[in-house]
């Protein structure tokens, strides 16, 4: 299951990078609500991925296992992304 999750996550990350490039090229006059929706979808996926790993393998494995440094990095990046999305929604 986790091999499939890693492959899907890699595809999602690449798609997110492409979307960020397209948004940068679109400029400020582009439809903000569309980009906000796309960004919300990516953030929701990342939060669900994180929650799935923590639920199936446990928080102890996630924060204290062999790959704890990568997991902590993922946690911080997802947390910052969720905070950024929340603030963007609040200020609109």
Short mmCIF file of C-alpha atoms in Angstrom, two decimals:
data_model
loop_
_atom_site.label_atom_id
_atom_site.label_comp_id
_atom_site.label_asym_id
_atom_site.label_seq_id
_atom_site.Cartn_x
_atom_site.Cartn_y
_atom_site.Cartn_z
CA UNK A 1 0.00 0.00 0.00
CA UNK A 2 2.75 2.43 0.90
CA UNK A 3 4.60 1.87 -2.39
CA UNK A 4 1.47 2.91 -4.27
CA UNK A 5 1.01 5.89 -1.94
CA UNK A 6 4.60 7.01 -2.60
CA UNK A 7 4.12 6.76 -6.39
CA UNK A 8 0.82 8.66 -6.28
CA UNK A 9 2.36 11.28 -4.01
CA UNK A 10 5.26 11.75 -6.43
CA UNK A 11 2.84 12.34 -9.30
CA UNK A 12 0.83 14.80 -7.18
CA UNK A 13 3.99 16.70 -6.19
CA UNK A 14 5.05 17.01 -9.86
CA UNK A 15 1.54 18.13 -10.81
CA UNK A 16 1.62 20.70 -8.03
CA UNK A 17 4.96 22.06 -9.29
CA UNK A 18 3.59 22.35 -12.83
CA UNK A 19 0.48 24.11 -11.51
CA UNK A 20 2.62 26.59 -9.56
CA UNK A 21 4.55 27.38 -12.74
CA UNK A 22 1.33 27.88 -14.71
CA UNK A 23 -0.05 30.15 -12.00
CA UNK A 24 3.12 32.25 -12.03
CA UNK A 25 2.88 32.60 -15.81
CA UNK A 26 -0.82 33.52 -15.64
CA UNK A 27 -0.09 36.69 -13.70
CA UNK A 28 -2.17 38.67 -11.28
CA UNK A 29 -5.18 39.12 -13.60
CA UNK A 30 -5.95 35.40 -13.71
CA UNK A 31 -9.00 33.88 -12.04
CA UNK A 32 -7.91 33.69 -8.38
CA UNK A 33 -10.77 31.48 -7.25
CA UNK A 34 -9.74 28.75 -9.72
CA UNK A 35 -6.14 28.76 -8.49
CA UNK A 36 -7.35 28.82 -4.89
CA UNK A 37 -9.49 25.75 -5.58
CA UNK A 38 -6.61 23.90 -7.18
CA UNK A 39 -4.29 24.80 -4.31
CA UNK A 40 -6.95 23.69 -1.82
CA UNK A 41 -7.15 20.32 -3.56
CA UNK A 42 -3.41 19.78 -3.37
CA UNK A 43 -3.30 20.82 0.29
CA UNK A 44 -6.20 18.53 1.12
CA UNK A 45 -4.37 15.62 -0.55
CA UNK A 46 -1.21 16.32 1.47
CA UNK A 47 -3.15 16.51 4.74
CA UNK A 48 -4.91 13.22 3.93
CA UNK A 49 -1.61 11.56 3.01
CA UNK A 50 -0.09 12.67 6.30
CA UNK A 51 -3.13 11.51 8.29
CA UNK A 52 -3.11 8.15 6.50
CA UNK A 53 0.54 7.49 7.31
CA UNK A 54 0.03 8.50 10.96
CA UNK A 55 -3.11 6.39 11.29
CA UNK A 56 -1.81 3.22 9.68
CA UNK A 57 1.73 3.21 11.04
CA UNK A 58 1.15 5.22 14.21
CA UNK A 59 2.47 8.54 15.47
CA UNK A 60 5.37 6.85 17.24
CA UNK A 61 6.63 5.41 13.95
CA UNK A 62 5.98 8.70 12.18
CA UNK A 63 7.89 10.94 14.60
CA UNK A 64 10.43 8.50 16.07
CA UNK A 65 10.94 5.87 13.35
CA UNK A 66 13.88 5.42 11.00
CA UNK A 67 12.69 8.19 8.64
CA UNK A 68 11.63 10.65 11.33
CA UNK A 69 13.59 13.53 9.77
CA UNK A 70 11.75 13.26 6.44
CA UNK A 71 8.44 12.79 8.23
CA UNK A 72 9.03 15.85 10.38
CA UNK A 73 9.93 17.83 7.25
CA UNK A 74 6.71 16.64 5.55
CA UNK A 75 4.70 17.55 8.64
CA UNK A 76 6.12 21.08 8.82
CA UNK A 77 5.65 21.69 5.07
CA UNK A 78 2.03 20.46 5.16
CA UNK A 79 1.33 22.49 8.31
CA UNK A 80 2.74 25.65 6.73
CA UNK A 81 0.76 24.98 3.55
CA UNK A 82 -2.45 24.60 5.53
CA UNK A 83 -1.74 27.79 7.49
CA UNK A 84 -0.99 29.67 4.26
CA UNK A 85 -4.21 28.42 2.67
CA UNK A 86 -6.22 29.35 5.77
CA UNK A 87 -4.79 32.86 5.86
CA UNK A 88 -5.38 33.31 2.14
CA UNK A 89 -9.02 32.24 2.59
CA UNK A 90 -9.42 34.52 5.62
CA UNK A 91 -8.09 37.63 3.86
CA UNK A 92 -10.31 37.22 0.79
#
